[in-house]
Amino acid sequence: MTRAEAKNDRYDLATVRSVLFLPASNPRAIAKAREAGADLVVLDLEDAVKLEDKDGARDAAVEAAASEWSMPVAIRVNGIGTEWHSLDLDAVAQSKADLVVVPRAISAHLVCNVRKAVDKPVLAMIETAAGVLAAAVIAPETAGLIAGTNDLRSDLRLPLDATREPISASLQMIVLAARASGVAVFDGVFNPLDAPDGFLASAEEGRRLGFDGKSLIHPNQIGPCHRVFAPSERELERARKLVEAFHGGAARFEDEMIERMHVEAAQRVLERAAG
């Protein structure tokens, strides 16, 4: 999806597979991101930026968002209650950023306030127990939800070496909230940079859970992410045949009974490939 297409589609982000986060304070990372081919770039003012660099990062994000990009660009602001939050909102409101990313979202009211303050669509990060429990009411105020898996693990007081299994119920609740509201939903990051097999396993698990795509922290993760979240040739072939075989009501297809719901799912697969 190009930046112009995102505007025309009113930020229907369901075809976005990769959400690349990078520190707005790092001009080299911004330059690389322009050519890396992510579906959505997030210029980060929050966790990726040192305290002494916050003001400079804000200015750099506004400057970067004003230039030409081939994909939508978002700015992640510092959290509500921090000393930088209101300044970040003012800057985003005046910027050319396409979306704003809100960290540690815990209430629909606060997310709505951010959206009104910047007059841009919101991606809300669900990163706490309170956020997970409120996700169903937060989602309608957004263009999409992002699972913040690192912070969620911390908020749940899990061991540092915990797998994704203890947060699987939380992840499914985030997906359910997004689907009920008809918005996009993205899986959290995979931290190791030199574990390609681990990244693939994490991405594949995210797709099986129902996520549209995944948050990334390095351009090297973009290609594998796109391959995982794009329909395979086998899936596409089956989807085409299923759509062609359906003529209304219940029908038999490849020794299975199919109904309209199966056709709608197949059509989504074809639409995702076309997007």
CSV table of C-alpha atoms in Angstrom, one decimal:
chain,number,residue,atom,x,y,z
A,1,MET,CA,0.0,0.0,0.0
A,2,THR,CA,1.4,3.4,-1.0
A,3,ARG,CA,1.0,6.5,1.1
A,4,ALA,CA,-1.6,7.9,-1.4
A,5,GLU,CA,-3.5,4.6,-1.5
A,6,ALA,CA,-3.7,4.6,2.3
A,7,LYS,CA,-5.3,8.1,2.2
A,8,ASN,CA,-7.8,7.0,-0.5
A,9,ASP,CA,-8.7,3.9,1.5
A,10,ARG,CA,-9.3,5.9,4.6
A,11,TYR,CA,-6.5,3.9,6.3
A,12,ASP,CA,-7.9,0.5,5.8
A,13,LEU,CA,-4.7,-1.2,7.0
A,14,ALA,CA,-5.9,-4.8,6.6
A,15,THR,CA,-3.3,-5.5,3.8
A,16,VAL,CA,-0.4,-4.2,5.9
A,17,ARG,CA,1.9,-7.0,6.8
A,18,SER,CA,5.0,-5.3,8.2
A,19,VAL,CA,5.1,-2.4,10.7
A,20,LEU,CA,8.7,-1.2,11.0
A,21,PHE,CA,9.6,0.7,14.2
A,22,LEU,CA,12.7,2.9,14.2
A,23,PRO,CA,14.0,5.6,16.5
A,24,ALA,CA,13.2,9.0,15.1
A,25,SER,CA,16.6,10.2,16.6
A,26,ASN,CA,18.5,8.0,14.1
A,27,PRO,CA,18.8,9.6,10.6
A,28,ARG,CA,20.6,6.6,9.2
A,29,ALA,CA,17.8,4.3,10.2
A,30,ILE,CA,15.3,6.7,8.7
A,31,ALA,CA,17.2,6.7,5.4
A,32,LYS,CA,17.4,2.9,5.3
A,33,ALA,CA,13.7,2.6,6.1
A,34,ARG,CA,12.8,4.6,3.0
A,35,GLU,CA,14.2,1.9,0.8
A,36,ALA,CA,13.5,-1.2,2.9
A,37,GLY,CA,10.0,-1.9,1.6
A,38,ALA,CA,8.0,-2.1,4.8
A,39,ASP,CA,4.2,-1.6,4.5
A,40,LEU,CA,4.1,0.9,7.3
A,41,VAL,CA,6.9,2.8,9.0
A,42,VAL,CA,6.7,4.1,12.6
A,43,LEU,CA,9.0,6.9,13.7
A,44,ASP,CA,9.4,6.3,17.4
A,45,LEU,CA,9.6,9.0,20.0
A,46,GLU,CA,9.1,6.6,22.9
A,47,ASP,CA,11.1,3.6,24.1
A,48,ALA,CA,13.7,3.7,21.3
A,49,VAL,CA,14.8,7.3,22.1
A,50,LYS,CA,17.1,8.3,25.0
A,51,LEU,CA,15.7,10.9,27.5
A,52,GLU,CA,18.2,13.5,26.4
A,53,ASP,CA,17.3,13.0,22.8
A,54,LYS,CA,13.5,13.4,23.1
A,55,ASP,CA,13.2,17.0,21.8
A,56,GLY,CA,15.5,16.4,18.9
A,57,ALA,CA,13.7,13.2,18.0
A,58,ARG,CA,10.4,15.0,17.9
A,59,ASP,CA,11.8,17.6,15.4
A,60,ALA,CA,13.4,14.9,13.3
A,61,ALA,CA,10.2,12.9,13.1
A,62,VAL,CA,8.2,15.9,11.9
A,63,GLU,CA,10.9,16.7,9.3
A,64,ALA,CA,11.0,13.1,8.1
A,65,ALA,CA,7.2,12.8,7.9
A,66,ALA,CA,7.1,15.9,5.7
A,67,SER,CA,9.3,14.2,3.0
A,68,GLU,CA,8.3,11.7,0.3
A,69,TRP,CA,7.6,8.1,1.4
A,70,SER,CA,6.3,5.2,-0.7
A,71,MET,CA,4.3,3.9,2.3
A,72,PRO,CA,2.2,5.4,5.2
A,73,VAL,CA,4.2,6.9,8.0
A,74,ALA,CA,3.2,7.0,11.7
A,75,ILE,CA,4.7,8.7,14.7
A,76,ARG,CA,4.7,6.9,18.1
A,77,VAL,CA,4.3,9.5,20.8
A,78,ASN,CA,5.4,9.3,24.4
A,79,GLY,CA,2.8,7.9,26.7
A,80,ILE,CA,0.0,9.8,28.4
A,81,GLY,CA,1.2,11.3,31.7
A,82,THR,CA,4.8,11.7,30.6
A,83,GLU,CA,6.3,15.2,30.3
A,84,TRP,CA,6.7,14.9,26.5
A,85,HIS,CA,3.2,13.7,25.7
A,86,SER,CA,1.4,17.0,25.0
A,87,LEU,CA,4.4,18.4,23.1
A,88,ASP,CA,4.4,15.2,21.0
A,89,LEU,CA,0.7,15.6,20.2
A,90,ASP,CA,1.2,19.2,19.2
A,91,ALA,CA,4.0,18.2,16.8
A,92,VAL,CA,2.1,15.3,15.3
A,93,ALA,CA,-1.0,17.5,14.8
A,94,GLN,CA,1.1,19.9,12.7
A,95,SER,CA,3.0,17.1,10.9
A,96,LYS,CA,2.4,15.3,7.7
A,97,ALA,CA,2.4,12.0,9.5
A,98,ASP,CA,-0.4,9.7,8.4
A,99,LEU,CA,-1.2,8.1,11.7
A,100,VAL,CA,-0.3,8.4,15.4
A,101,VAL,CA,0.7,5.4,17.5
A,102,VAL,CA,-0.3,5.5,21.2
A,103,PRO,CA,1.7,3.4,23.6
A,104,ARG,CA,0.2,1.6,26.6
A,105,ALA,CA,-3.4,2.4,25.7
A,106,ILE,CA,-5.7,1.5,28.6
A,107,SER,CA,-9.0,3.4,27.9
A,108,ALA,CA,-11.2,4.4,24.9
A,109,HIS,CA,-11.6,7.8,26.4
A,110,LEU,CA,-7.8,8.6,26.4
A,111,VAL,CA,-7.4,7.2,22.9
A,112,CYS,CA,-10.3,9.2,21.6
A,113,ASN,CA,-8.7,12.3,23.2
A,114,VAL,CA,-5.5,11.7,21.3
A,115,ARG,CA,-7.3,11.2,18.0
A,116,LYS,CA,-9.1,14.4,18.4
A,117,ALA,CA,-6.0,16.3,19.5
A,118,VAL,CA,-4.0,15.3,16.4
A,119,ASP,CA,-6.9,14.8,13.9
A,120,LYS,CA,-5.3,11.7,12.6
A,121,PRO,CA,-6.2,8.0,12.8
A,122,VAL,CA,-4.8,6.1,15.8
A,123,LEU,CA,-3.0,2.8,16.2
A,124,ALA,CA,-3.3,1.8,19.8
A,125,MET,CA,-0.7,-0.4,21.4
A,126,ILE,CA,-2.1,-2.9,23.9
A,127,GLU,CA,0.7,-3.6,26.3
A,128,THR,CA,-0.8,-4.1,29.7
A,129,ALA,CA,-3.3,-6.2,31.5
A,130,ALA,CA,-5.6,-3.2,31.7
A,131,GLY,CA,-5.2,-2.6,28.0
A,132,VAL,CA,-6.0,-6.2,27.2
A,133,LEU,CA,-9.2,-6.0,29.2
A,134,ALA,CA,-10.2,-2.7,27.6
A,135,ALA,CA,-9.2,-3.7,24.1
A,136,ALA,CA,-12.8,-4.3,23.0
A,137,VAL,CA,-13.8,-0.7,23.8
A,138,ILE,CA,-10.5,0.8,22.6
A,139,ALA,CA,-10.6,-0.8,19.1
A,140,PRO,CA,-13.6,1.2,17.8
A,141,GLU,CA,-11.7,4.4,18.4
A,142,THR,CA,-8.7,3.3,16.2
A,143,ALA,CA,-7.5,2.3,12.8
A,144,GLY,CA,-5.9,-0.8,14.4
A,145,LEU,CA,-4.4,-2.4,17.4
A,146,ILE,CA,-0.8,-3.4,18.0
A,147,ALA,CA,0.2,-6.0,20.6
A,148,GLY,CA,3.0,-4.8,22.7
A,149,THR,CA,4.4,-8.1,23.7
A,150,ASN,CA,7.5,-7.0,25.6
A,151,ASP,CA,5.6,-4.6,27.9
A,152,LEU,CA,2.8,-7.1,28.3
A,153,ARG,CA,5.2,-9.7,29.6
A,154,SER,CA,6.6,-7.2,32.0
A,155,ASP,CA,3.2,-6.1,33.2
A,156,LEU,CA,2.2,-9.7,33.8
A,157,ARG,CA,5.4,-10.2,35.8
A,158,LEU,CA,6.5,-13.1,33.6
A,159,PRO,CA,10.0,-14.6,33.8
A,160,LEU,CA,12.5,-13.0,31.4
A,161,ASP,CA,12.8,-16.2,29.5
A,162,ALA,CA,9.1,-16.8,29.2
A,163,THR,CA,7.8,-18.0,25.8
A,164,ARG,CA,4.7,-16.6,24.1
A,165,GLU,CA,2.5,-19.3,25.6
A,166,PRO,CA,1.6,-17.4,28.8
A,167,ILE,CA,0.4,-14.4,26.8
A,168,SER,CA,-1.4,-16.4,24.1
A,169,ALA,CA,-4.8,-15.7,25.7
A,170,SER,CA,-4.1,-12.0,25.8
A,171,LEU,CA,-3.0,-12.0,22.2
A,172,GLN,CA,-6.2,-13.7,21.2
A,173,MET,CA,-8.2,-11.2,23.1
A,174,ILE,CA,-6.5,-8.4,21.2
A,175,VAL,CA,-7.3,-10.1,17.9
A,176,LEU,CA,-10.9,-10.6,18.9
A,177,ALA,CA,-11.3,-7.0,19.9
A,178,ALA,CA,-9.9,-5.8,16.5
A,179,ARG,CA,-12.0,-8.2,14.5
A,180,ALA,CA,-15.2,-7.3,16.4
A,181,SER,CA,-14.5,-3.6,15.4
A,182,GLY,CA,-13.4,-4.3,11.9
A,183,VAL,CA,-9.9,-2.8,12.3
A,184,ALA,CA,-6.4,-4.1,11.6
A,185,VAL,CA,-4.3,-5.9,14.2
A,186,PHE,CA,-0.6,-6.5,14.4
A,187,ASP,CA,1.5,-8.9,16.4
A,188,GLY,CA,4.4,-7.7,18.6
A,189,VAL,CA,8.1,-7.7,17.9
A,190,PHE,CA,10.6,-10.5,17.9
A,191,ASN,CA,13.6,-9.3,19.8
A,192,PRO,CA,16.6,-11.4,18.6
A,193,LEU,CA,18.2,-10.0,15.5
A,194,ASP,CA,20.2,-13.1,14.5
A,195,ALA,CA,17.7,-15.8,14.9
A,196,PRO,CA,15.9,-16.1,11.5
A,197,ASP,CA,14.2,-19.4,12.3
A,198,GLY,CA,12.9,-18.0,15.6
A,199,PHE,CA,11.5,-15.0,13.8
A,200,LEU,CA,9.8,-17.2,11.2
A,201,ALA,CA,8.3,-19.3,14.0
A,202,SER,CA,7.0,-16.2,15.8
A,203,ALA,CA,5.5,-14.7,12.6
A,204,GLU,CA,3.9,-18.0,11.6
A,205,GLU,CA,2.3,-18.3,15.1
A,206,GLY,CA,1.1,-14.8,14.8
A,207,ARG,CA,-0.6,-15.5,11.5
A,208,ARG,CA,-2.3,-18.6,12.9
A,209,LEU,CA,-3.6,-16.5,15.8
A,210,GLY,CA,-5.2,-14.2,13.2
A,211,PHE,CA,-2.9,-11.1,13.1
A,212,ASP,CA,-2.8,-9.2,9.9
A,213,GLY,CA,1.0,-8.6,10.2
A,214,LYS,CA,3.8,-8.0,12.6
A,215,SER,CA,5.8,-5.3,14.3
A,216,LEU,CA,9.4,-5.3,13.3
A,217,ILE,CA,12.6,-3.8,14.7
A,218,HIS,CA,15.0,-4.4,11.8
A,219,PRO,CA,14.7,-4.1,8.0
A,220,ASN,CA,16.1,-7.6,7.7
A,221,GLN,CA,12.8,-8.9,9.1
A,222,ILE,CA,10.7,-7.4,6.4
A,223,GLY,CA,11.1,-10.0,3.6
A,224,PRO,CA,10.5,-13.0,5.9
A,225,CYS,CA,7.5,-11.2,7.4
A,226,HIS,CA,6.0,-10.5,4.0
A,227,ARG,CA,6.4,-14.2,3.0
A,228,VAL,CA,4.7,-15.5,6.1
A,229,PHE,CA,1.7,-13.1,6.0
A,230,ALA,CA,1.1,-13.4,2.3
A,231,PRO,CA,-1.1,-16.2,1.1
A,232,SER,CA,0.9,-19.1,-0.4
A,233,GLU,CA,0.3,-20.3,-3.9
A,234,ARG,CA,-1.4,-23.3,-2.5
A,235,GLU,CA,-3.8,-21.1,-0.5
A,236,LEU,CA,-4.5,-18.9,-3.5
A,237,GLU,CA,-5.2,-21.8,-5.8
A,238,ARG,CA,-7.6,-23.4,-3.3
A,239,ALA,CA,-9.3,-20.0,-2.7
A,240,ARG,CA,-9.9,-19.5,-6.4
A,241,LYS,CA,-11.3,-23.0,-6.9
A,242,LEU,CA,-13.5,-22.6,-3.8
A,243,VAL,CA,-15.0,-19.3,-5.1
A,244,GLU,CA,-15.6,-20.8,-8.5
A,245,ALA,CA,-17.3,-23.9,-7.1
A,246,PHE,CA,-19.8,-22.0,-5.0
A,247,HIS,CA,-23.2,-21.4,-6.4
A,248,GLY,CA,-25.2,-20.6,-3.3
A,249,GLY,CA,-26.4,-22.6,-0.3
A,250,ALA,CA,-24.4,-25.5,1.1
A,251,ALA,CA,-22.1,-27.2,-1.4
A,252,ARG,CA,-19.5,-29.9,-1.6
A,253,PHE,CA,-15.9,-28.9,-2.3
A,254,GLU,CA,-12.9,-31.3,-2.1
A,255,ASP,CA,-14.8,-33.7,0.2
A,256,GLU,CA,-15.9,-30.8,2.5
A,257,MET,CA,-19.2,-29.0,2.9
A,258,ILE,CA,-18.8,-25.3,2.2
A,259,GLU,CA,-21.1,-22.4,2.8
A,260,ARG,CA,-21.0,-18.6,2.2
A,261,MET,CA,-18.7,-18.1,5.2
A,262,HIS,CA,-16.1,-20.2,3.5
A,263,VAL,CA,-16.4,-18.3,0.3
A,264,GLU,CA,-16.0,-15.0,2.1
A,265,ALA,CA,-12.8,-16.3,3.8
A,266,ALA,CA,-11.5,-17.4,0.4
A,267,GLN,CA,-12.3,-14.0,-1.1
A,268,ARG,CA,-10.3,-12.3,1.7
A,269,VAL,CA,-7.3,-14.4,0.8
A,270,LEU,CA,-7.6,-13.3,-2.8
A,271,GLU,CA,-8.0,-9.7,-1.8
A,272,ARG,CA,-5.0,-9.8,0.4
A,273,ALA,CA,-2.9,-11.2,-2.4
A,274,ALA,CA,-4.1,-8.5,-4.7
A,275,GLY,CA,-3.5,-5.7,-2.2
